[in-house]
């Protein structure tokens, strides 16, 4: 018997013209691990709310159809009755935490207390989940002092510790480093094997391909595709749904088009599948010439950014940065890599004076930051925060983008021109008169980017810009970054999305234990695969595919196909 069953469900949020879910019918069997994929706005979060009874019991709106959770008809049950059965991990950890408990340990006990769990069992459960998610060191910390990634782990733990029969997670790994994300998905797969029904909405196609038993592809509030990961993730219509493909699928598509792989084979969606196809290919490849994607900028030029023996420590804490020396040339594109908590955000906050060194000096051009205000430095360095809510406050998107320009004293005519150009570059023209907080978080991230791009600084800093973006929105951002390169703007990028990083950055920096441990071109840094992996960096998918084929330090699909072509010909 299905543990979840929807019959012709249609749901509309208040004051919205179109339904978020439309005539949706669905059944989920016990012990399935179902992934929900789709572009932002397709209905993924709304479906998560319906799967746990928050619709119709918490969210208001118009509801038609019927749903059952573990045999209970949802309209006849209460949230209190459904909570022990179906647990929901919200997309934002801020919406999950109680904000009333002084420690992480007590936060995890909160739900168990409400369920009436005995103290001895409560302690056993909490200790087990702290260990499973590697957050035991946070047990005595206040949840409100944790980083976004740490809060996300705590929010997940707070639901897992209650041991619901059905676990629904909405983008549970967006703020986690690759090591943390892998740990979550591995734990979910173990719970599934033990009989827990798992439903997870995510943009992580590689995780879907590896762990899911079934994929629901949503489009405009309806189930557009429903099937095994191999069938759904290789579907030709995937890009039309704003989802895209894994890099393994993309490279195989290019190889088939070039005659390297037979065109009658199904497209692989996993690393293992792609390696197997290339290893068994027997057709003579056509010549493929590798073109250098990135041109190294700045040789011989005066650095626009210079760190001289920079150390920094927050009050009453150990140093986060220790003796960092770093230069950035005009127009250079640099990425900072490393696991959560190593100091990446701390480092970039020194670029515009948000933080000042405890020791050493940071130079922006010929200005030492400790002699200038953040407002003065912002003319040269534009910083897009990881959380756009920290920098958006105007009533319309257009006013938001114009705000910084007015502070710079830009003329009214020039402001209008720059605002239009920035909105157009990030596909935001249609939202010009909307309130930013009426839009979803991914669109707010792009609005924050537009605010900085409009100011035309010499350096743009982006802190985890792809978090929460769907494939279509990432492509919009990619196009804007390509324009920055053409304009000679320097870029400093913090991201766990290594595939995005190697697409846009000439130079990679590995930050570990407060110091820069690796610094060089992508091909140079990627040769240190073991060191990167040990430091919590997930190698790009194309790099891992290359390694599986015996090719070293591959950073782009074009480089992989060219290297494979050369290796294949030598072997003939």
Tab-separated table of C-alpha atoms in Angstrom, residues 297-306 308 326-332 363-367 380 458-459 488 490 507:
chain	number	residue	atom	x	y	z
A	297	UNK	CA	45.399	38.408	-17.592
A	298	UNK	CA	47.541	40.751	-15.611
A	299	UNK	CA	51.102	39.596	-16.381
A	300	UNK	CA	53.417	42.486	-15.547
A	301	UNK	CA	50.543	44.722	-14.441
A	302	UNK	CA	50.314	46.501	-11.103
A	303	UNK	CA	48.115	44.390	-8.793
A	304	UNK	CA	44.682	45.768	-8.080
A	305	UNK	CA	44.561	43.795	-4.809
A	306	UNK	CA	47.483	42.928	-2.569
A	308	UNK	CA	50.783	41.535	2.745
A	326	UNK	CA	48.091	37.352	-2.206
A	327	UNK	CA	47.976	39.525	-5.318
A	328	UNK	CA	45.206	39.926	-7.869
A	329	UNK	CA	45.879	41.534	-11.237
A	330	UNK	CA	43.361	43.712	-13.098
A	331	UNK	CA	40.909	41.560	-15.022
A	332	UNK	CA	42.000	38.322	-13.356
A	363	UNK	CA	45.925	47.194	-0.506
A	364	UNK	CA	43.199	48.017	-3.056
A	365	UNK	CA	45.161	49.665	-5.822
A	366	UNK	CA	47.281	52.236	-3.982
A	367	UNK	CA	44.914	52.407	-0.994
A	380	UNK	CA	36.531	49.704	-6.666
A	458	UNK	CA	37.098	47.108	-10.971
A	459	UNK	CA	36.675	43.979	-8.825
A	488	UNK	CA	38.281	43.484	-18.065
A	490	UNK	CA	38.441	41.199	-12.041
A	507	UNK	CA	43.226	30.777	-11.240
